[in-house]
Amino acid sequence: MRFGRQDAMALLYEWTKGESLRKHGLAVSVCTESYGRREAEKLGLTGAEVEAFAEPYACAGLLHDMDYERHPSLEEHPFVGVEHLRGLGWPESILHAILAHADYSGTPRASHLDKALFACDELAGFLTACALVKPSKSIHDVEVASVKKKMKDKAFARAVKREDITAGAELLGVPLEEHLANCLRAMQERAEELGLENGA
Ligand SMILES: [Fe+2]
């Protein structure tokens, strides 16, 4: 195993049969990966180096809820998945980020990857919800201003914790509006893969 995107995708599909949880993993991956690229560019990396730097971000996104369908309890998620991944030899940096995305794990959000995964988890779900209420069901029809408005509407997508979105932006040191725009753009660029293209 090369511990890359394809391996992560295969594991996600093996462990998760539900369409919406698969799509959630992919959406979180797309957003988290975009922060990996951003960070790589900040560090002065170029070309293939950027790809290599961003790959663990993409994998962490794909794998973070991998065990949730089979092991949804607070005692088991994400610990069972992390143990399985550790047994396969996945890098500790990815495992740390997966543990740290769960508040109750006691694992601090220390690395940039830890922070990016946490910051993108709830937001990717929220942006998906924003797209699905559009008549087109397209992420291209979602705008930052309407996302901000919906964040204040408690009745909308009530399972999504707004405070995690704002805390995530703070952790990353990015203004909230910029965080919303970054993730929205990342999802728009890969809308087809996410099933959030026009008419999908
Ligand atoms: Fe998640």
PDB file of C-alpha atoms and ligand atoms in Angstrom:
ATOM      1  CA  MET A   1       0.000   0.000   0.000  1.00  0.00           C
ATOM      2  CA  ARG A   2       1.254   3.471  -0.925  1.00  0.00           C
ATOM      3  CA  PHE A   3      -0.919   5.320   1.618  1.00  0.00           C
ATOM      4  CA  GLY A   4      -2.252   7.692  -0.994  1.00  0.00           C
ATOM      5  CA  ARG A   5      -5.613   8.990  -2.144  1.00  0.00           C
ATOM      6  CA  GLN A   6      -6.555   5.814  -3.996  1.00  0.00           C
ATOM      7  CA  ASP A   7      -5.827   3.614  -0.992  1.00  0.00           C
ATOM      8  CA  ALA A   8      -7.839   5.951   1.222  1.00  0.00           C
ATOM      9  CA  MET A   9     -10.735   5.935  -1.224  1.00  0.00           C
ATOM     10  CA  ALA A  10     -10.698   2.126  -1.405  1.00  0.00           C
ATOM     11  CA  LEU A  11     -10.826   1.898   2.398  1.00  0.00           C
ATOM     12  CA  LEU A  12     -13.636   4.432   2.605  1.00  0.00           C
ATOM     13  CA  TYR A  13     -15.679   2.412   0.118  1.00  0.00           C
ATOM     14  CA  GLU A  14     -14.882  -0.871   1.863  1.00  0.00           C
ATOM     15  CA  TRP A  15     -15.974   0.381   5.286  1.00  0.00           C
ATOM     16  CA  THR A  16     -18.783   2.715   4.258  1.00  0.00           C
ATOM     17  CA  LYS A  17     -21.655   1.595   2.068  1.00  0.00           C
ATOM     18  CA  GLY A  18     -23.934   4.613   2.569  1.00  0.00           C
ATOM     19  CA  GLU A  19     -23.860   7.129  -0.242  1.00  0.00           C
ATOM     20  CA  SER A  20     -24.142  10.229   1.931  1.00  0.00           C
ATOM     21  CA  LEU A  21     -21.314   9.265   4.301  1.00  0.00           C
ATOM     22  CA  ARG A  22     -19.101   8.430   1.323  1.00  0.00           C
ATOM     23  CA  LYS A  23     -19.908  11.825  -0.160  1.00  0.00           C
ATOM     24  CA  HIS A  24     -19.206  13.471   3.182  1.00  0.00           C
ATOM     25  CA  GLY A  25     -15.743  11.885   3.287  1.00  0.00           C
ATOM     26  CA  LEU A  26     -15.047  13.091  -0.217  1.00  0.00           C
ATOM     27  CA  ALA A  27     -16.313  16.636   0.441  1.00  0.00           C
ATOM     28  CA  VAL A  28     -14.222  16.944   3.612  1.00  0.00           C
ATOM     29  CA  SER A  29     -11.255  15.573   1.681  1.00  0.00           C
ATOM     30  CA  VAL A  30     -11.631  18.144  -1.094  1.00  0.00           C
ATOM     31  CA  CYS A  31     -11.764  21.039   1.394  1.00  0.00           C
ATOM     32  CA  THR A  32      -8.967  19.751   3.629  1.00  0.00           C
ATOM     33  CA  GLU A  33      -6.763  19.070   0.605  1.00  0.00           C
ATOM     34  CA  SER A  34      -7.238  22.651  -0.551  1.00  0.00           C
ATOM     35  CA  TYR A  35      -5.726  23.799   2.745  1.00  0.00           C
ATOM     36  CA  GLY A  36      -2.839  21.389   2.203  1.00  0.00           C
ATOM     37  CA  ARG A  37      -2.131  23.020  -1.154  1.00  0.00           C
ATOM     38  CA  ARG A  38      -2.408  26.472   0.350  1.00  0.00           C
ATOM     39  CA  GLU A  39       0.057  25.556   3.098  1.00  0.00           C
ATOM     40  CA  ALA A  40       2.453  23.947   0.610  1.00  0.00           C
ATOM     41  CA  GLU A  41       2.473  27.100  -1.480  1.00  0.00           C
ATOM     42  CA  LYS A  42       3.053  29.189   1.635  1.00  0.00           C
ATOM     43  CA  LEU A  43       6.083  27.011   2.326  1.00  0.00           C
ATOM     44  CA  GLY A  44       7.377  27.737  -1.171  1.00  0.00           C
ATOM     45  CA  LEU A  45       6.768  24.277  -2.619  1.00  0.00           C
ATOM     46  CA  THR A  46       5.906  23.871  -6.289  1.00  0.00           C
ATOM     47  CA  GLY A  47       4.562  21.279  -8.735  1.00  0.00           C
ATOM     48  CA  ALA A  48       4.839  17.676  -7.576  1.00  0.00           C
ATOM     49  CA  GLU A  49       5.958  18.825  -4.121  1.00  0.00           C
ATOM     50  CA  VAL A  50       2.602  20.524  -3.628  1.00  0.00           C
ATOM     51  CA  GLU A  51       0.786  17.340  -4.643  1.00  0.00           C
ATOM     52  CA  ALA A  52       2.864  15.257  -2.253  1.00  0.00           C
ATOM     53  CA  PHE A  53       2.343  17.720   0.598  1.00  0.00           C
ATOM     54  CA  ALA A  54      -1.425  17.847   0.064  1.00  0.00           C
ATOM     55  CA  GLU A  55      -1.918  14.101  -0.223  1.00  0.00           C
ATOM     56  CA  PRO A  56      -2.082  13.324   3.530  1.00  0.00           C
ATOM     57  CA  TYR A  57      -4.673  16.102   3.827  1.00  0.00           C
ATOM     58  CA  ALA A  58      -6.803  14.444   1.155  1.00  0.00           C
ATOM     59  CA  CYS A  59      -6.388  11.057   2.856  1.00  0.00           C
ATOM     60  CA  ALA A  60      -7.288  12.356   6.317  1.00  0.00           C
ATOM     61  CA  GLY A  61     -10.504  13.777   4.878  1.00  0.00           C
ATOM     62  CA  LEU A  62     -11.440  10.544   3.155  1.00  0.00           C
ATOM     63  CA  LEU A  63     -10.654   8.416   6.201  1.00  0.00           C
ATOM     64  CA  HIS A  64     -11.818  10.547   9.139  1.00  0.00           C
ATOM     65  CA  ASP A  65     -15.314   9.012   9.372  1.00  0.00           C
ATOM     66  CA  MET A  66     -14.403   5.715   7.727  1.00  0.00           C
ATOM     67  CA  ASP A  67     -15.489   3.680  10.761  1.00  0.00           C
ATOM     68  CA  TYR A  68     -18.612   5.718  11.567  1.00  0.00           C
ATOM     69  CA  GLU A  69     -21.120   3.508   9.753  1.00  0.00           C
ATOM     70  CA  ARG A  70     -19.934   0.339  11.531  1.00  0.00           C
ATOM     71  CA  HIS A  71     -18.886   1.923  14.831  1.00  0.00           C
ATOM     72  CA  PRO A  72     -20.848   5.123  15.474  1.00  0.00           C
ATOM     73  CA  SER A  73     -20.574   5.173  19.283  1.00  0.00           C
ATOM     74  CA  LEU A  74     -18.378   7.668  21.122  1.00  0.00           C
ATOM     75  CA  GLU A  75     -16.455   4.719  22.533  1.00  0.00           C
ATOM     76  CA  GLU A  76     -15.580   3.372  19.098  1.00  0.00           C
ATOM     77  CA  HIS A  77     -15.521   6.226  16.548  1.00  0.00           C
ATOM     78  CA  PRO A  78     -12.871   7.156  15.411  1.00  0.00           C
ATOM     79  CA  PHE A  79     -10.758   4.837  17.550  1.00  0.00           C
ATOM     80  CA  VAL A  80     -11.617   1.586  15.760  1.00  0.00           C
ATOM     81  CA  GLY A  81     -10.809   3.090  12.381  1.00  0.00           C
ATOM     82  CA  VAL A  82      -7.537   4.562  13.615  1.00  0.00           C
ATOM     83  CA  GLU A  83      -6.451   1.209  15.076  1.00  0.00           C
ATOM     84  CA  HIS A  84      -7.204  -0.493  11.780  1.00  0.00           C
ATOM     85  CA  LEU A  85      -5.270   2.141   9.837  1.00  0.00           C
ATOM     86  CA  ARG A  86      -2.366   1.913  12.275  1.00  0.00           C
ATOM     87  CA  GLY A  87      -2.250  -1.844  11.713  1.00  0.00           C
ATOM     88  CA  LEU A  88      -1.983  -1.211   7.983  1.00  0.00           C
ATOM     89  CA  GLY A  89       0.893   1.191   8.566  1.00  0.00           C
ATOM     90  CA  TRP A  90      -0.757   4.522   7.741  1.00  0.00           C
ATOM     91  CA  PRO A  91       1.335   7.559   8.784  1.00  0.00           C
ATOM     92  CA  GLU A  92       0.841   8.782  12.351  1.00  0.00           C
ATOM     93  CA  SER A  93       0.276  12.371  11.148  1.00  0.00           C
ATOM     94  CA  ILE A  94      -2.950  11.238   9.458  1.00  0.00           C
ATOM     95  CA  LEU A  95      -4.030   9.132  12.431  1.00  0.00           C
ATOM     96  CA  HIS A  96      -3.402  12.055  14.782  1.00  0.00           C
ATOM     97  CA  ALA A  97      -5.603  14.332  12.690  1.00  0.00           C
ATOM     98  CA  ILE A  98      -8.401  11.743  12.624  1.00  0.00           C
ATOM     99  CA  LEU A  99      -8.262  11.371  16.409  1.00  0.00           C
ATOM    100  CA  ALA A 100      -8.084  15.146  16.913  1.00  0.00           C
ATOM    101  CA  HIS A 101     -11.205  15.796  14.818  1.00  0.00           C
ATOM    102  CA  ALA A 102     -13.263  14.249  17.627  1.00  0.00           C
ATOM    103  CA  ASP A 103     -13.554  16.641  20.574  1.00  0.00           C
ATOM    104  CA  TYR A 104     -13.882  13.813  23.063  1.00  0.00           C
ATOM    105  CA  SER A 105     -10.736  11.942  21.998  1.00  0.00           C
ATOM    106  CA  GLY A 106      -8.506  14.124  24.155  1.00  0.00           C
ATOM    107  CA  THR A 107      -6.082  14.454  21.229  1.00  0.00           C
ATOM    108  CA  PRO A 108      -5.087  18.101  20.795  1.00  0.00           C
ATOM    109  CA  ARG A 109      -5.262  19.831  17.417  1.00  0.00           C
ATOM    110  CA  ALA A 110      -1.601  20.636  17.009  1.00  0.00           C
ATOM    111  CA  SER A 111      -0.477  20.298  13.398  1.00  0.00           C
ATOM    112  CA  HIS A 112      -1.777  22.292  10.469  1.00  0.00           C
ATOM    113  CA  LEU A 113      -3.337  19.075   9.174  1.00  0.00           C
ATOM    114  CA  ASP A 114      -5.135  18.506  12.507  1.00  0.00           C
ATOM    115  CA  LYS A 115      -6.555  22.026  12.336  1.00  0.00           C
ATOM    116  CA  ALA A 116      -7.505  21.861   8.660  1.00  0.00           C
ATOM    117  CA  LEU A 117      -9.409  18.581   9.053  1.00  0.00           C
ATOM    118  CA  PHE A 118     -11.372  19.902  12.012  1.00  0.00           C
ATOM    119  CA  ALA A 119     -12.083  23.206  10.276  1.00  0.00           C
ATOM    120  CA  CYS A 120     -13.398  21.494   7.132  1.00  0.00           C
ATOM    121  CA  ASP A 121     -15.448  18.671   8.663  1.00  0.00           C
ATOM    122  CA  GLU A 122     -18.613  20.515   9.670  1.00  0.00           C
ATOM    123  CA  LEU A 123     -18.248  23.156   6.972  1.00  0.00           C
ATOM    124  CA  ALA A 124     -18.160  20.624   4.126  1.00  0.00           C
ATOM    125  CA  GLY A 125     -21.408  19.165   5.448  1.00  0.00           C
ATOM    126  CA  PHE A 126     -22.937  22.592   5.770  1.00  0.00           C
ATOM    127  CA  LEU A 127     -21.970  23.631   2.235  1.00  0.00           C
ATOM    128  CA  THR A 128     -23.430  20.379   0.914  1.00  0.00           C
ATOM    129  CA  ALA A 129     -26.684  21.162   2.717  1.00  0.00           C
ATOM    130  CA  CYS A 130     -26.642  24.675   1.219  1.00  0.00           C
ATOM    131  CA  ALA A 131     -26.314  23.188  -2.276  1.00  0.00           C
ATOM    132  CA  LEU A 132     -29.015  20.570  -1.790  1.00  0.00           C
ATOM    133  CA  VAL A 133     -31.709  23.139  -0.965  1.00  0.00           C
ATOM    134  CA  LYS A 134     -31.086  24.926  -4.279  1.00  0.00           C
ATOM    135  CA  PRO A 135     -33.523  23.885  -7.024  1.00  0.00           C
ATOM    136  CA  SER A 136     -30.481  22.942  -9.141  1.00  0.00           C
ATOM    137  CA  LYS A 137     -28.881  21.066  -6.203  1.00  0.00           C
ATOM    138  CA  SER A 138     -25.681  22.621  -7.505  1.00  0.00           C
ATOM    139  CA  ILE A 139     -22.790  23.904  -5.403  1.00  0.00           C
ATOM    140  CA  HIS A 140     -22.213  26.479  -8.166  1.00  0.00           C
ATOM    141  CA  ASP A 141     -25.387  28.261  -7.057  1.00  0.00           C
ATOM    142  CA  VAL A 142     -24.185  28.673  -3.470  1.00  0.00           C
ATOM    143  CA  GLU A 143     -22.717  32.040  -2.458  1.00  0.00           C
ATOM    144  CA  VAL A 144     -20.730  33.013   0.622  1.00  0.00           C
ATOM    145  CA  ALA A 145     -23.305  35.616   1.680  1.00  0.00           C
ATOM    146  CA  SER A 146     -26.110  33.052   1.708  1.00  0.00           C
ATOM    147  CA  VAL A 147     -23.931  30.557   3.592  1.00  0.00           C
ATOM    148  CA  LYS A 148     -23.306  33.194   6.273  1.00  0.00           C
ATOM    149  CA  LYS A 149     -27.027  33.889   6.490  1.00  0.00           C
ATOM    150  CA  LYS A 150     -27.873  30.200   6.794  1.00  0.00           C
ATOM    151  CA  MET A 151     -25.298  29.798   9.554  1.00  0.00           C
ATOM    152  CA  LYS A 152     -27.477  32.138  11.636  1.00  0.00           C
ATOM    153  CA  ASP A 153     -30.658  30.219  10.816  1.00  0.00           C
ATOM    154  CA  LYS A 154     -30.812  27.637  13.593  1.00  0.00           C
ATOM    155  CA  ALA A 155     -33.538  25.629  11.889  1.00  0.00           C
ATOM    156  CA  PHE A 156     -31.374  25.021   8.810  1.00  0.00           C
ATOM    157  CA  ALA A 157     -29.122  21.920   8.874  1.00  0.00           C
ATOM    158  CA  ARG A 158     -29.453  21.914  12.658  1.00  0.00           C
ATOM    159  CA  ALA A 159     -27.080  18.965  13.124  1.00  0.00           C
ATOM    160  CA  VAL A 160     -24.147  21.048  11.875  1.00  0.00           C
ATOM    161  CA  LYS A 161     -22.317  22.702  14.759  1.00  0.00           C
ATOM    162  CA  ARG A 162     -21.786  26.332  13.784  1.00  0.00           C
ATOM    163  CA  GLU A 163     -19.319  26.808  16.632  1.00  0.00           C
ATOM    164  CA  ASP A 164     -17.045  24.159  15.119  1.00  0.00           C
ATOM    165  CA  ILE A 165     -16.975  26.067  11.839  1.00  0.00           C
ATOM    166  CA  THR A 166     -16.044  29.341  13.518  1.00  0.00           C
ATOM    167  CA  ALA A 167     -13.589  27.645  15.900  1.00  0.00           C
ATOM    168  CA  GLY A 168     -12.003  25.869  12.942  1.00  0.00           C
ATOM    169  CA  ALA A 169     -11.435  29.114  11.050  1.00  0.00           C
ATOM    170  CA  GLU A 170      -9.902  30.625  14.175  1.00  0.00           C
ATOM    171  CA  LEU A 171      -7.621  27.631  14.655  1.00  0.00           C
ATOM    172  CA  LEU A 172      -6.403  27.993  11.068  1.00  0.00           C
ATOM    173  CA  GLY A 173      -5.955  31.733  11.529  1.00  0.00           C
ATOM    174  CA  VAL A 174      -8.269  32.476   8.616  1.00  0.00           C
ATOM    175  CA  PRO A 175     -11.171  34.968   8.813  1.00  0.00           C
ATOM    176  CA  LEU A 176     -14.512  33.130   8.778  1.00  0.00           C
ATOM    177  CA  GLU A 177     -15.619  34.625   5.476  1.00  0.00           C
ATOM    178  CA  GLU A 178     -12.376  33.571   3.818  1.00  0.00           C
ATOM    179  CA  HIS A 179     -12.716  30.064   5.238  1.00  0.00           C
ATOM    180  CA  LEU A 180     -16.232  29.773   3.801  1.00  0.00           C
ATOM    181  CA  ALA A 181     -15.005  31.059   0.433  1.00  0.00           C
ATOM    182  CA  ASN A 182     -11.988  28.722   0.380  1.00  0.00           C
ATOM    183  CA  CYS A 183     -14.050  25.613   1.012  1.00  0.00           C
ATOM    184  CA  LEU A 184     -16.845  26.701  -1.292  1.00  0.00           C
ATOM    185  CA  ARG A 185     -14.352  27.256  -4.130  1.00  0.00           C
ATOM    186  CA  ALA A 186     -12.654  23.910  -3.454  1.00  0.00           C
ATOM    187  CA  MET A 187     -15.999  22.103  -3.662  1.00  0.00           C
ATOM    188  CA  GLN A 188     -17.072  24.037  -6.772  1.00  0.00           C
ATOM    189  CA  GLU A 189     -13.871  23.060  -8.541  1.00  0.00           C
ATOM    190  CA  ARG A 190     -14.668  19.386  -7.949  1.00  0.00           C
ATOM    191  CA  ALA A 191     -18.453  19.585  -8.068  1.00  0.00           C
ATOM    192  CA  GLU A 192     -18.888  16.727 -10.491  1.00  0.00           C
ATOM    193  CA  GLU A 193     -16.953  14.274  -8.312  1.00  0.00           C
ATOM    194  CA  LEU A 194     -19.024  15.402  -5.327  1.00  0.00           C
ATOM    195  CA  GLY A 195     -22.311  14.896  -7.159  1.00  0.00           C
ATOM    196  CA  LEU A 196     -23.052  18.596  -6.691  1.00  0.00           C
ATOM    197  CA  GLU A 197     -22.842  19.647 -10.315  1.00  0.00           C
ATOM    198  CA  ASN A 198     -25.878  21.144 -12.074  1.00  0.00           C
ATOM    199  CA  GLY A 199     -28.669  18.623 -12.323  1.00  0.00           C
ATOM    200  CA  ALA A 200     -26.676  15.879 -10.569  1.00  0.00           C
TER     201      ALA A 200
HETATM  202 FE    FE B   1     -16.970  14.161   9.370  1.00  0.00          FE
END
